[in-house]
Short mmCIF file of C-alpha atoms (C1' of nucleotides) in Angstrom, two decimals:
data_model
loop_
_atom_site.label_atom_id
_atom_site.label_comp_id
_atom_site.label_asym_id
_atom_site.label_seq_id
_atom_site.Cartn_x
_atom_site.Cartn_y
_atom_site.Cartn_z
CA MET A 1 5.43 4.40 -3.52
CA HIS A 2 3.84 4.71 -6.88
CA PRO A 3 2.57 8.05 -8.02
CA SER A 4 -0.81 6.45 -8.53
CA ASP A 5 -1.05 5.83 -4.82
CA ASN A 6 -3.03 8.51 -3.10
CA GLU A 7 -0.92 9.10 -0.04
CA THR A 8 -3.64 9.83 2.53
CA SER A 9 -5.89 11.72 0.19
CA ILE A 10 -7.82 13.41 2.96
CA ARG A 11 -10.14 16.19 2.06
CA GLN A 12 -9.63 19.07 4.48
CA ALA A 13 -13.37 19.52 4.87
CA SER A 14 -14.77 20.97 8.04
CA LEU A 15 -16.30 18.45 10.36
CA GLU A 16 -17.40 19.24 13.88
CA ASP A 17 -18.44 15.89 15.24
CA LEU A 18 -18.41 12.34 14.01
CA VAL A 19 -19.46 8.90 15.08
CA THR A 20 -16.74 7.80 17.39
CA GLY A 21 -17.94 4.84 19.48
CA PRO A 22 -18.62 1.29 18.44
CA VAL A 23 -21.82 0.92 16.56
CA ASP A 24 -24.35 -1.79 16.00
CA GLY A 25 -24.44 -3.11 12.49
CA LEU A 26 -28.05 -2.25 11.68
CA ILE A 27 -28.82 -3.67 8.28
CA LEU A 28 -25.52 -5.48 8.46
CA GLU A 29 -26.79 -7.73 11.22
CA GLU A 30 -29.48 -8.96 8.88
CA ARG A 31 -26.81 -10.35 6.58
CA LEU A 32 -26.31 -14.03 7.01
CA GLY A 33 -22.66 -14.01 6.01
CA TYR A 34 -21.85 -11.36 8.56
CA ALA A 35 -23.69 -13.11 11.38
CA LEU A 36 -22.05 -16.40 10.49
CA ARG A 37 -18.61 -14.88 10.44
CA ARG A 38 -19.04 -13.14 13.77
CA ALA A 39 -20.42 -16.24 15.45
CA GLN A 40 -17.68 -18.38 13.98
CA LEU A 41 -15.07 -15.91 15.16
CA LYS A 42 -16.28 -16.31 18.72
CA VAL A 43 -16.65 -20.09 18.61
CA PHE A 44 -13.20 -20.50 17.06
CA LYS A 45 -11.65 -18.24 19.65
CA HIS A 46 -12.94 -20.48 22.39
CA PHE A 47 -11.81 -23.52 20.46
CA ASP A 48 -8.30 -22.18 20.00
CA GLU A 49 -8.08 -21.49 23.69
CA ALA A 50 -9.26 -24.97 24.57
CA MET A 51 -6.78 -26.57 22.16
CA ARG A 52 -3.82 -24.35 22.93
CA GLU A 53 -2.42 -26.79 25.47
CA HIS A 54 -2.36 -29.53 22.83
CA ASN A 55 -1.39 -27.25 19.96
CA ILE A 56 -4.19 -28.50 17.71
CA ARG A 57 -5.70 -26.49 14.87
CA PRO A 58 -9.36 -26.78 13.88
CA ALA A 59 -8.60 -28.70 10.68
CA GLN A 60 -6.35 -31.10 12.57
CA PHE A 61 -9.08 -31.78 15.06
CA SER A 62 -11.65 -32.38 12.32
CA SER A 63 -9.28 -34.76 10.58
CA LEU A 64 -8.62 -36.73 13.74
CA VAL A 65 -12.34 -37.13 14.38
CA VAL A 66 -13.04 -38.34 10.85
CA ILE A 67 -10.10 -40.74 10.90
CA GLU A 68 -11.31 -42.11 14.22
CA GLY A 69 -14.80 -42.62 12.79
CA TYR A 70 -13.53 -44.14 9.54
CA PRO A 71 -10.22 -45.91 10.11
CA GLY A 72 -8.45 -46.34 6.80
CA VAL A 73 -10.08 -43.34 5.20
CA THR A 74 -8.15 -42.13 2.16
CA GLN A 75 -6.80 -38.65 1.76
CA SER A 76 -9.08 -37.85 -1.13
CA SER A 77 -12.04 -39.01 0.90
CA LEU A 78 -10.88 -36.82 3.75
CA ALA A 79 -10.61 -33.89 1.37
CA GLN A 80 -14.18 -34.36 0.19
CA THR A 81 -15.51 -34.87 3.69
CA LEU A 82 -13.91 -31.76 5.11
CA ALA A 83 -14.41 -29.71 1.95
CA ILE A 84 -10.74 -28.84 1.65
CA ASP A 85 -8.45 -29.45 -1.29
CA PRO A 86 -5.93 -32.25 -1.69
CA PRO A 87 -2.77 -30.20 -1.11
CA ARG A 88 -4.06 -29.15 2.28
CA VAL A 89 -4.78 -32.74 3.22
CA VAL A 90 -1.16 -33.61 2.53
CA ASN A 91 0.06 -31.00 4.98
CA LEU A 92 -2.60 -31.99 7.46
CA VAL A 93 -1.72 -35.67 7.43
CA ASN A 94 1.99 -34.84 7.44
CA SER A 95 1.55 -32.83 10.61
CA LEU A 96 -0.40 -35.65 12.23
CA GLU A 97 2.20 -38.22 11.21
CA GLU A 98 5.09 -36.09 12.42
CA ARG A 99 3.44 -35.87 15.81
CA GLY A 100 2.82 -39.57 15.94
CA LEU A 101 -0.95 -39.21 16.02
CA ALA A 102 -1.76 -40.89 12.70
CA MET A 103 -0.06 -42.93 10.03
CA ARG A 104 -0.43 -43.62 6.33
CA VAL A 105 -0.74 -47.20 5.17
CA ARG A 106 -0.38 -47.99 1.50
CA CYS A 107 -3.31 -49.90 0.06
CA LYS A 108 -2.54 -53.25 -1.52
CA ARG A 109 -5.26 -53.11 -4.11
CA ASP A 110 -4.53 -49.59 -5.30
CA ARG A 111 -1.02 -48.60 -4.44
CA ARG A 112 -1.77 -44.98 -5.20
CA SER A 113 -4.05 -44.74 -2.20
CA HIS A 114 -3.11 -44.34 1.42
CA GLY A 115 -5.38 -45.43 4.21
CA ILE A 116 -5.02 -43.21 7.25
CA PHE A 117 -5.20 -44.63 10.75
CA LEU A 118 -4.81 -43.26 14.23
CA THR A 119 -1.95 -44.43 16.37
CA LYS A 120 -2.55 -45.41 19.99
CA GLN A 121 -1.41 -41.93 20.86
CA GLY A 122 -3.85 -40.45 18.37
CA GLU A 123 -6.72 -42.49 19.76
CA ALA A 124 -5.99 -41.32 23.25
CA LEU A 125 -5.63 -37.70 22.23
CA VAL A 126 -8.76 -37.48 20.09
CA ASP A 127 -10.87 -38.69 22.99
CA LYS A 128 -9.55 -35.93 25.17
CA LEU A 129 -9.93 -33.37 22.39
CA LYS A 130 -13.55 -34.27 21.77
CA GLU A 131 -14.29 -33.61 25.39
CA LEU A 132 -12.45 -30.29 25.31
CA SER A 133 -14.24 -29.33 22.12
CA SER A 134 -17.64 -30.00 23.62
CA GLN A 135 -16.82 -27.88 26.62
CA SER A 136 -15.53 -25.13 24.38
CA ASP A 137 -18.72 -25.16 22.30
CA LEU A 138 -20.79 -24.89 25.44
CA ALA A 139 -18.70 -22.03 26.75
CA ALA A 140 -18.92 -20.14 23.46
CA THR A 141 -22.70 -20.50 23.36
CA GLN A 142 -23.58 -19.90 26.98
CA ALA A 143 -26.31 -17.57 25.79
CA LEU A 144 -28.11 -20.47 24.15
CA SER A 145 -30.31 -23.10 25.74
CA GLU A 146 -29.72 -26.73 24.89
CA ILE A 147 -32.76 -26.67 22.63
CA GLU A 148 -31.52 -23.59 20.83
CA ARG A 149 -28.12 -25.18 20.38
CA ARG A 150 -29.64 -28.22 18.72
CA GLN A 151 -31.83 -25.99 16.61
CA LEU A 152 -28.81 -24.04 15.46
CA LEU A 153 -26.92 -27.17 14.47
CA MET A 154 -29.89 -28.42 12.50
CA LEU A 155 -30.29 -25.13 10.67
CA LEU A 156 -26.58 -24.98 9.82
CA ARG A 157 -26.60 -28.55 8.53
CA LYS A 158 -29.62 -27.73 6.41
CA ILE A 159 -27.61 -25.00 4.76
CA TYR A 160 -24.48 -26.90 3.86
CA ALA A 161 -26.04 -30.33 3.35
CA PRO A 162 -29.69 -29.74 2.40
CA ALA A 163 -30.34 -33.44 1.83
CA HIS A 164 -29.34 -34.64 5.29
CA GLY A 165 -29.85 -31.57 7.40
CA GLU A 166 -33.25 -32.59 8.67
CA GLY A 167 -32.15 -35.87 10.25
CA MET B 1 14.72 -30.79 3.12
CA HIS B 2 15.70 -31.42 6.68
CA PRO B 3 16.72 -34.86 7.78
CA SER B 4 14.00 -34.64 10.41
CA ASP B 5 11.38 -34.56 7.67
CA ASN B 6 9.92 -37.97 7.11
CA GLU B 7 9.85 -38.14 3.34
CA THR B 8 6.62 -40.10 2.82
CA SER B 9 7.07 -42.33 5.81
CA ILE B 10 4.56 -44.89 4.64
CA ARG B 11 4.41 -48.19 6.39
CA GLN B 12 4.30 -50.94 3.79
CA ALA B 13 1.58 -52.73 5.71
CA SER B 14 -0.87 -54.92 3.90
CA LEU B 15 -4.27 -53.40 3.35
CA GLU B 16 -6.92 -54.90 1.15
CA ASP B 17 -9.69 -52.33 1.20
CA LEU B 18 -10.15 -48.89 2.64
CA VAL B 19 -12.74 -46.18 2.94
CA THR B 20 -12.62 -44.43 -0.39
CA GLY B 21 -15.77 -42.38 -0.87
CA PRO B 22 -16.88 -39.17 0.78
CA VAL B 23 -18.14 -39.72 4.26
CA ASP B 24 -20.53 -38.01 6.61
CA GLY B 25 -18.87 -36.37 9.54
CA LEU B 26 -20.58 -38.40 12.28
CA ILE B 27 -19.61 -36.83 15.59
CA LEU B 28 -18.01 -34.06 13.64
CA GLU B 29 -21.36 -32.73 12.56
CA GLU B 30 -22.24 -32.21 16.20
CA ARG B 31 -19.40 -29.73 16.51
CA LEU B 32 -20.54 -26.16 16.35
CA GLY B 33 -17.33 -24.84 14.89
CA TYR B 34 -17.42 -27.32 12.06
CA ALA B 35 -21.06 -26.65 11.22
CA LEU B 36 -20.46 -22.91 11.32
CA ARG B 37 -17.46 -23.17 9.04
CA ARG B 38 -19.24 -25.35 6.51
CA ALA B 39 -22.30 -23.11 6.43
CA GLN B 40 -20.17 -20.01 6.15
CA LEU B 41 -18.22 -21.57 3.32
CA LYS B 42 -21.39 -22.04 1.34
CA VAL B 43 -22.87 -18.64 2.11
CA PHE B 44 -19.61 -16.91 1.24
CA LYS B 45 -19.31 -18.81 -2.00
CA HIS B 46 -22.68 -17.49 -3.07
CA PHE B 47 -21.73 -14.04 -1.89
CA ASP B 48 -18.49 -14.04 -3.86
CA GLU B 49 -20.37 -15.07 -6.95
CA ALA B 50 -22.94 -12.35 -6.51
CA MET B 51 -20.25 -9.70 -5.97
CA ARG B 52 -17.85 -10.86 -8.65
CA GLU B 53 -19.24 -8.46 -11.18
CA HIS B 54 -18.52 -5.54 -8.85
CA ASN B 55 -15.30 -6.98 -7.48
CA ILE B 56 -16.32 -6.45 -3.89
CA ARG B 57 -14.94 -8.46 -0.97
CA PRO B 58 -17.03 -9.32 2.09
CA ALA B 59 -15.18 -6.88 4.34
CA GLN B 60 -15.59 -4.11 1.77
CA PHE B 61 -19.30 -4.74 1.62
CA SER B 62 -19.62 -4.69 5.39
CA SER B 63 -17.70 -1.45 5.55
CA LEU B 64 -19.87 0.20 2.94
CA VAL B 65 -23.03 -0.80 4.78
CA VAL B 66 -21.76 0.53 8.10
CA ILE B 67 -20.56 3.78 6.54
CA GLU B 68 -23.92 4.20 4.88
CA GLY B 69 -25.70 3.65 8.17
CA TYR B 70 -23.33 5.90 10.11
CA PRO B 71 -21.95 8.60 7.86
CA GLY B 72 -18.82 10.06 9.40
CA VAL B 73 -17.94 6.92 11.31
CA THR B 74 -14.28 6.89 12.36
CA GLN B 75 -11.85 4.17 11.40
CA SER B 76 -11.42 3.01 14.97
CA SER B 77 -15.17 2.79 15.33
CA LEU B 78 -15.34 0.78 12.14
CA ALA B 79 -12.66 -1.52 13.47
CA GLN B 80 -14.62 -2.17 16.66
CA THR B 81 -17.90 -2.61 14.81
CA LEU B 82 -16.54 -5.15 12.33
CA ALA B 83 -14.23 -6.81 14.86
CA ILE B 84 -11.15 -6.27 12.72
CA ASP B 85 -7.94 -4.51 13.67
CA PRO B 86 -6.91 -0.97 12.77
CA PRO B 87 -4.33 -1.88 10.12
CA ARG B 88 -6.93 -3.75 8.14
CA VAL B 89 -9.27 -0.79 8.30
CA VAL B 90 -6.59 1.35 6.72
CA ASN B 91 -6.33 -1.00 3.74
CA LEU B 92 -10.07 -1.32 3.55
CA VAL B 93 -10.71 2.43 3.47
CA ASN B 94 -7.81 2.91 1.08
CA SER B 95 -9.36 0.49 -1.37
CA LEU B 96 -12.73 2.20 -1.09
CA GLU B 97 -11.17 5.62 -1.59
CA GLU B 98 -9.13 4.46 -4.57
CA ARG B 99 -12.31 3.26 -6.22
CA GLY B 100 -14.12 6.48 -5.50
CA LEU B 101 -16.68 4.84 -3.26
CA ALA B 102 -15.80 6.54 0.02
CA MET B 103 -13.69 9.38 1.32
CA ARG B 104 -11.92 10.36 4.51
CA VAL B 105 -12.69 13.73 6.04
CA ARG B 106 -10.50 15.07 8.78
CA CYS B 107 -12.36 15.99 11.93
CA LYS B 108 -12.07 19.59 13.13
CA ARG B 109 -12.38 18.82 16.79
CA ASP B 110 -9.86 16.01 16.85
CA ARG B 111 -7.54 16.24 13.90
CA ARG B 112 -6.30 12.70 14.49
CA SER B 113 -9.66 11.29 13.53
CA HIS B 114 -11.07 10.75 10.09
CA GLY B 115 -14.76 10.60 9.43
CA ILE B 116 -15.59 8.29 6.55
CA PHE B 117 -18.35 9.09 4.09
CA LEU B 118 -19.73 7.50 0.99
CA THR B 119 -19.44 9.31 -2.31
CA LYS B 120 -22.43 9.54 -4.63
CA GLN B 121 -20.97 6.59 -6.44
CA GLY B 122 -20.63 4.71 -3.18
CA GLU B 123 -24.23 5.43 -2.23
CA ALA B 124 -25.47 4.16 -5.55
CA LEU B 125 -23.32 1.05 -5.41
CA VAL B 126 -24.15 0.05 -1.85
CA ASP B 127 -27.85 0.09 -2.65
CA LYS B 128 -27.30 -2.31 -5.48
CA LEU B 129 -24.98 -4.47 -3.41
CA LYS B 130 -27.47 -4.78 -0.58
CA GLU B 131 -30.00 -6.10 -3.02
CA LEU B 132 -27.51 -8.56 -4.48
CA SER B 133 -26.47 -9.66 -1.02
CA SER B 134 -30.05 -10.36 -0.01
CA GLN B 135 -30.59 -12.43 -3.10
CA SER B 136 -27.36 -14.30 -2.49
CA ASP B 137 -28.35 -15.08 1.11
CA LEU B 138 -31.66 -16.43 -0.10
CA ALA B 139 -30.01 -18.56 -2.73
CA ALA B 140 -27.50 -19.98 -0.27
CA THR B 141 -30.26 -20.89 2.18
CA GLN B 142 -32.90 -22.20 -0.15
CA ALA B 143 -33.33 -25.16 2.18
CA LEU B 144 -34.55 -22.84 4.91
CA SER B 145 -38.00 -21.32 5.35
CA GLU B 146 -38.27 -17.63 6.08
CA ILE B 147 -39.03 -18.42 9.71
CA GLU B 148 -35.98 -20.66 9.97
CA ARG B 149 -33.85 -17.97 8.41
CA ARG B 150 -34.94 -15.46 11.02
CA GLN B 151 -34.43 -18.01 13.74
CA LEU B 152 -30.92 -18.68 12.53
CA LEU B 153 -30.03 -15.01 12.51
CA MET B 154 -31.36 -14.61 16.03
CA LEU B 155 -29.38 -17.58 17.30
CA LEU B 156 -26.19 -16.36 15.67
CA ARG B 157 -26.63 -12.89 17.13
CA LYS B 158 -27.18 -14.41 20.53
CA ILE B 159 -23.80 -16.08 20.24
CA TYR B 160 -21.69 -13.14 19.23
CA ALA B 161 -23.63 -10.39 21.00
CA PRO B 162 -25.44 -12.07 23.91
CA ALA B 163 -26.81 -8.77 25.21
CA HIS B 164 -28.65 -7.74 22.05
CA GLY B 165 -29.27 -11.03 20.34
CA GLU B 166 -32.78 -11.40 21.62
CA GLY B 167 -34.17 -8.20 20.13
"C1'" DG C 1 1.50 -55.83 -24.71
"C1'" DT C 2 1.04 -50.45 -25.15
"C1'" DC C 3 -1.17 -46.30 -25.62
"C1'" DA C 4 -4.29 -42.65 -23.89
"C1'" DG C 5 -6.86 -41.11 -20.21
"C1'" DT C 6 -7.86 -40.89 -15.32
"C1'" DT C 7 -7.07 -40.82 -10.35
"C1'" DA C 8 -4.23 -40.41 -5.73
"C1'" DG C 9 -1.02 -37.97 -3.93
"C1'" DT C 10 2.64 -34.55 -3.86
"C1'" DT C 11 5.31 -30.29 -4.63
"C1'" DA C 12 5.99 -25.53 -5.43
"C1'" DT C 13 4.30 -21.07 -5.78
"C1'" DA C 14 1.75 -17.19 -5.26
"C1'" DA C 15 -1.96 -14.59 -3.41
"C1'" DA C 16 -4.60 -13.25 0.61
"C1'" DC C 17 -5.51 -12.75 5.25
"C1'" DT C 18 -4.12 -11.88 10.27
"C1'" DC C 19 -1.42 -10.50 13.58
"C1'" DC C 20 2.33 -7.72 15.78
"C1'" DA C 21 5.51 -4.29 16.66
"C1'" DA C 22 6.93 0.06 15.80
"C1'" DC C 23 5.99 4.69 14.45
"C1'" DC C 24 3.98 9.70 13.68
"C1'" DA C 25 0.75 13.20 14.80
"C1'" DT C 26 -2.38 14.89 17.92
"C1'" DT C 27 -4.78 15.20 22.11
"C1'" DT C 28 -5.19 14.68 27.06
"C1'" DT C 29 -3.31 14.39 31.60
"C1'" DT C 30 -0.33 15.74 35.14
"C1'" DA D 1 6.18 21.40 29.37
"C1'" DA D 2 6.61 16.39 30.04
"C1'" DA D 3 4.29 12.13 30.07
"C1'" DA D 4 0.73 9.26 28.75
"C1'" DA D 5 -2.93 7.98 25.77
"C1'" DT D 6 -5.36 7.84 21.26
"C1'" DG D 7 -6.23 7.65 16.01
"C1'" DG D 8 -4.10 6.31 12.30
"C1'" DT D 9 -0.34 4.40 9.48
"C1'" DT D 10 3.45 1.40 7.88
"C1'" DG D 11 6.03 -2.78 7.39
"C1'" DG D 12 6.91 -7.42 8.04
"C1'" DA D 13 6.29 -12.19 9.74
"C1'" DG D 14 3.52 -16.13 9.95
"C1'" DT D 15 -0.68 -18.60 8.34
"C1'" DT D 16 -4.18 -19.92 5.20
"C1'" DT D 17 -5.95 -20.90 0.68
"C1'" DA D 18 -5.92 -21.56 -4.00
"C1'" DT D 19 -3.56 -22.88 -8.46
"C1'" DA D 20 -0.75 -25.22 -11.50
"C1'" DA D 21 2.24 -28.66 -12.52
"C1'" DC D 22 4.15 -32.97 -11.59
"C1'" DT D 23 4.94 -38.18 -10.33
"C1'" DA D 24 3.10 -42.66 -9.63
"C1'" DA D 25 -0.30 -45.96 -10.35
"C1'" DC D 26 -4.43 -47.75 -12.27
"C1'" DT D 27 -7.94 -48.55 -16.20
"C1'" DG D 28 -9.63 -49.52 -20.61
"C1'" DA D 29 -9.28 -49.81 -25.73
"C1'" DC D 30 -7.02 -51.46 -29.10
#
DNA sequence: GTCAGTTAGTTATAAACTCCAACCATTTTT
DNA sequence: AAAAATGGTTGGAGTTTATAACTAACTGAC
C-alpha cells in the first residue's frame, strides 16, 4: 500500500441513523444514460439466460444475424454495422469459425478482403437463436404492450440512427 | 499457439464480389438488446465528452446524485440502488473520497455501516454535473421531441422497474 | 516498373469492468 | 457464549474494450 492511500479514512463522527434500505433514484431516474443502462442490464440478463444453452454471446448473435442477412459481408463492413472495432471482429469471426458456424472466403478481386458466410450449421443455429432472442425480448419486457414495444424500438433507433429511425 | 488454433483457416474459394459497405441491421434492428446497446453507446459517448473536463465516470456521477438525494446512504444501499455489487461500491466511494467529493461516516448504532455524505466540494460539483448531464442527454437525443424523450424514459423505467415505471 | 499512400485484416498489449471467493469486524440469534 | 447473518473490504480471475503497431494487398502518380 502506498502512503498516499487513505486506508479507510473514516471520520469518527456521531451518526444515529442512516438510510439503509434500497432507494429510488429520484433525479437519477430522469437521466437517460442511467435508464438505458438499467433497461439494457435486464434485457441482456434475459438474453444471456436464453443463449446459455448454446453458449452464444450478444456480439456473436448480432454477427450471425448480419452474416445471414448479407452473405459475403466483409469484416470491415461488419465492424461498421455493429459499431465495434476491427480487432474485435477478428476475435468474433475466429470464434464463429472455430465452432463451425461461419467461414471466411478470400475475395478474388481484392485478396485483402474476406467474405464471411454461414455454414449449414450456422444457418440452422441462427434460425433457432432468432426465435430464442424474440422470446427473451418478450420476457424481459413483459411490462410493455406490443404497441409500447414498437414505440420503444422506434425511439431507440431515432437516437442512434436519426436518419432512418422513423421508418 | 496451440495446434488446435486454425491459423487463418481461409478457404481459397473463388469469390468475385462481396458486400463491402456498411449495412443496415435488418432483422437485427428489431432486437431490443441491440437497439438498447446502440442507443446507450451514443448517449454514453456524449456523456463521456461532457464529463471529460471533470474526469467523472458514469458510475461516479450516479453515486454522487444518489448521495446528494439521500445523505447518509449506506454502501450496501447504494449497491442495491445502482444495481452494482459491494466490491465496486468500495472502489467507487474510495475514488470519491480521494477526490474530496464525499466522505464515509461511521454509524453509531451499527458500527459496521458507513453513511456516505457529500463534502461542500461534492455538493458544488454535483450541481454542475447535473446540468452538464442534462445538456448531454439533450444533445444525444436531438432527434427526439420533448414528448418522445419523456415517453422513452417511461418505457425504459417500465422495463427495469415494472412496479414504478408508470408513475 | 516503382514509389508513396491507403485499406483489410491481424497481433499484442494494456486498461477497465465484472464477478467470485474469501476475509474481518460487528451485530443478531439461539 | 456459540452460531449465524450482515456491512464492508481485499484480492484475483476472467471478460471486454481500446490502442498501437504490424503485415499483406491494392491504388495511383510518376
